[in-house]
XYZ file of C-alpha atoms in Angstrom:
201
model
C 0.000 0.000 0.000
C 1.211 3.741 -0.762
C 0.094 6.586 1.387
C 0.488 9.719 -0.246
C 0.053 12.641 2.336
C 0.482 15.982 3.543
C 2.123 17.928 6.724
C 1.962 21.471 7.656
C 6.012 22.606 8.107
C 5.863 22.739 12.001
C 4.236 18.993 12.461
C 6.186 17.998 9.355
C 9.875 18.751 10.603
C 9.155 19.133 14.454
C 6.377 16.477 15.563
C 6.159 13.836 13.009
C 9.200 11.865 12.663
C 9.016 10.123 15.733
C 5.457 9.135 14.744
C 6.364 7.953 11.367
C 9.563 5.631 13.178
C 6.838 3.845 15.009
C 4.280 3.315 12.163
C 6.808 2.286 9.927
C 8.274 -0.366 12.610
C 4.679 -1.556 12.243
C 3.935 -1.804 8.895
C 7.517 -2.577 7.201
C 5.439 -2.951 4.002
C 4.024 0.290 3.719
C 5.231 3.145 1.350
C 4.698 6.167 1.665
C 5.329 10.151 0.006
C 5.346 13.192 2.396
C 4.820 16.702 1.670
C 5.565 19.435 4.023
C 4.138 22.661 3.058
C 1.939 25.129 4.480
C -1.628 25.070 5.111
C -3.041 26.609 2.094
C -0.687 24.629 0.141
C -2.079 21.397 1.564
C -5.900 21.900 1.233
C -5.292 23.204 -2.231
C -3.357 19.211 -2.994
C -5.919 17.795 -1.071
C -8.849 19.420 -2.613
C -7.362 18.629 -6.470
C -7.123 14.887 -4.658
C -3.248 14.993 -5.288
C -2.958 13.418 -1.460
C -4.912 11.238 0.505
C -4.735 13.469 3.844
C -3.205 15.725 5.602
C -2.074 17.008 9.040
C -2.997 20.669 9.475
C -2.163 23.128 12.413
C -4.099 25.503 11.021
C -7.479 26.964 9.974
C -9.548 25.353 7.619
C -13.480 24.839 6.634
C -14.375 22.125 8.770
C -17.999 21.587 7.106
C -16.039 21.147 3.506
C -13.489 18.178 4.708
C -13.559 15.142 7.258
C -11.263 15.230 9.923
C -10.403 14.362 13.877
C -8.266 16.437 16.404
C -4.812 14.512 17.410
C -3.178 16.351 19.302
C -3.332 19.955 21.466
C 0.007 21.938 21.174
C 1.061 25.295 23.320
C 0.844 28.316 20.950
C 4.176 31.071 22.500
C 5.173 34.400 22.064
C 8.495 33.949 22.459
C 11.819 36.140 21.980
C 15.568 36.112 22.949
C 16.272 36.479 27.329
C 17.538 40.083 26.621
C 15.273 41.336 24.436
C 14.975 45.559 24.358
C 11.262 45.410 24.438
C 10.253 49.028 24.474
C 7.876 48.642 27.311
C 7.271 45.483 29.237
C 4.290 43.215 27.254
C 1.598 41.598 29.054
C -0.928 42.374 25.737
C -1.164 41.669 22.011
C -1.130 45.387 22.187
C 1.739 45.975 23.887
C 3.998 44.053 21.086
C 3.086 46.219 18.513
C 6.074 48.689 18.586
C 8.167 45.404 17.988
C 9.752 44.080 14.602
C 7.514 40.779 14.555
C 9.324 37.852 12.197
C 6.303 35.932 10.668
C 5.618 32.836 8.369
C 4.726 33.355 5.202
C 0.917 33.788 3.776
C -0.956 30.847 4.041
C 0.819 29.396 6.799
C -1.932 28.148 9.704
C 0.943 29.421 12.278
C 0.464 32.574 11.064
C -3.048 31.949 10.394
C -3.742 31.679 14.297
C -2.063 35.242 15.173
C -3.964 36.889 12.862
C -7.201 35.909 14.118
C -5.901 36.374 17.518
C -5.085 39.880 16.624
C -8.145 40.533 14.728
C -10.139 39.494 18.331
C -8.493 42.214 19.256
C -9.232 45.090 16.566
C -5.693 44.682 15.773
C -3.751 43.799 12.275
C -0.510 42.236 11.215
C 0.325 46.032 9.551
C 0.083 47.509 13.182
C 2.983 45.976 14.025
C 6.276 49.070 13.772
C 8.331 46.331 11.074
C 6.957 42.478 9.679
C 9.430 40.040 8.217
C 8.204 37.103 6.442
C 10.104 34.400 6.533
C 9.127 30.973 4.865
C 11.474 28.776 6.782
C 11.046 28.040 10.214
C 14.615 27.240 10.899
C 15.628 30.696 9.765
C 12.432 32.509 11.416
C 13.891 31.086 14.510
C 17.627 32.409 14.043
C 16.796 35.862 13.432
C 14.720 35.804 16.545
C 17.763 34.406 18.441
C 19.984 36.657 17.103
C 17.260 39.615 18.909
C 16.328 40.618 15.264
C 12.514 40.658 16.322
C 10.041 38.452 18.236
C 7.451 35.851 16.974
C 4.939 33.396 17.897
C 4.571 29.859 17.039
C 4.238 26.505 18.486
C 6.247 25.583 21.647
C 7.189 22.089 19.570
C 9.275 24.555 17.196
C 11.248 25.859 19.842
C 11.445 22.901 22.321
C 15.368 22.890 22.296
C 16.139 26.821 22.074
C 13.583 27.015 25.194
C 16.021 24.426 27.201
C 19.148 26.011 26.091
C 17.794 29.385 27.014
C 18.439 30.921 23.433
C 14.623 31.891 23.640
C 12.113 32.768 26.271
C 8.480 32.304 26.579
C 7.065 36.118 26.693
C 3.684 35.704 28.460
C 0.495 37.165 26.728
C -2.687 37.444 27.914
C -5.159 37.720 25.573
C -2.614 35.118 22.971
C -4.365 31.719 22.229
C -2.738 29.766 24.886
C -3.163 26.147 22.121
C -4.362 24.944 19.356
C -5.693 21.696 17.988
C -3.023 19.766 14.933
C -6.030 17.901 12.709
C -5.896 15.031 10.736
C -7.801 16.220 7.527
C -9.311 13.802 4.877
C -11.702 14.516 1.853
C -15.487 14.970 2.527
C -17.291 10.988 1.740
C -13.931 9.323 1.694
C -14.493 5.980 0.517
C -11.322 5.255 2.218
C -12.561 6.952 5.657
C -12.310 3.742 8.092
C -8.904 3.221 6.915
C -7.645 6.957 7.485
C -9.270 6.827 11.495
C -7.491 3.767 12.104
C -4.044 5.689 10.730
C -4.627 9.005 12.773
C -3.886 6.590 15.837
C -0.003 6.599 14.857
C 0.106 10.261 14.037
């Protein structure tokens, strides 16, 4: 059997390849393809039925596609131990005269501030400077080298957290977590099969 399937980039390269060790161990037979892209990327493949499913941390129509919840990850605002925040944050508002490194358009990471922000009448373009950055790996570096601050998921930044590269910045009113999905076509015919695979993901 051949899987062909879909991760968003912080499940992809931080979450999943412990997950994939074990279901491999227990089906040596299988084959598989992996994507990791971003959320819009994904639905778009999955929508064109270019892959069978995919694992999503972000937003996306839940009456248009099948799907279960599989895990619950912390959503951070994090930024270097020394940071020169202009005035101490304990609100969305209060990071706004920061340079804020972001993920690119259509990435559910990004996705979640952005409604988090609009809850709060605010917009990514109220922030004093945005980069985008399309790599997490890089994202991260410029926020350790106290280029800007970000958010993402605590999974991301499990290691930099330990070696105290990074620090959690505490926000109130930020989404404390967020639900990764397992996301399969509407009707599958192949639906049984793809609930008894979200188990190893």
């Amino acid at each position: 059997m051949h899987l062909n399937f879909g991760a968003t980039r912080t499940i992809g390269e931080f979450y999943l390849a412990d997950k994939l060790t074990q279901f491999l161990n227990e089906n040596p037979s299988m084959q598989l393809s992996l994507i990791i892209e971003n959320t819009a990327y994904l639905l778009d493949k999955l929508q064109r039925g270019e892959i069978d499913f995919a694992l999503l941390e972000g937003y996306f129509p839940k009456s248009e596609y099948s799907f279960l919840p599989y895990a619950r990850e912390e959503y951070i605002c994090v930024a270097t131990p020394d940071y020169p925040f202009k005035q101490t944050p304990h609100l969305l508002e209060d990071l706004l005269t920061e340079r804020l490194i972001i993920r690119e358009k259509g990435s559910g990471t990004r996705a979640i501030l952005e409604k988090n922000l609009e809850n709060q009448n605010f917009v990514l373009s109220d922030f004093k400077q945005l980069i985008e950055i399309g790599n997490i790996h890089v994202l991260k570096k410029l926020v350790i080298n106290n280029l800007g601050i970000t958010t993402l998921y605590k999974t991301a930044v499990t290691q930099e957290l330990a070696d105290n590269q990074l620090c959690r910045i505490e926000i109130e009113d930020l989404q404390k977590t967020h639900d990764f999905y397992f996301v399969w076509r509407k009707d599958s015919v192949f639906s049984d099969l793809y609930k008894q695979i979200v188990h190893f993901f």
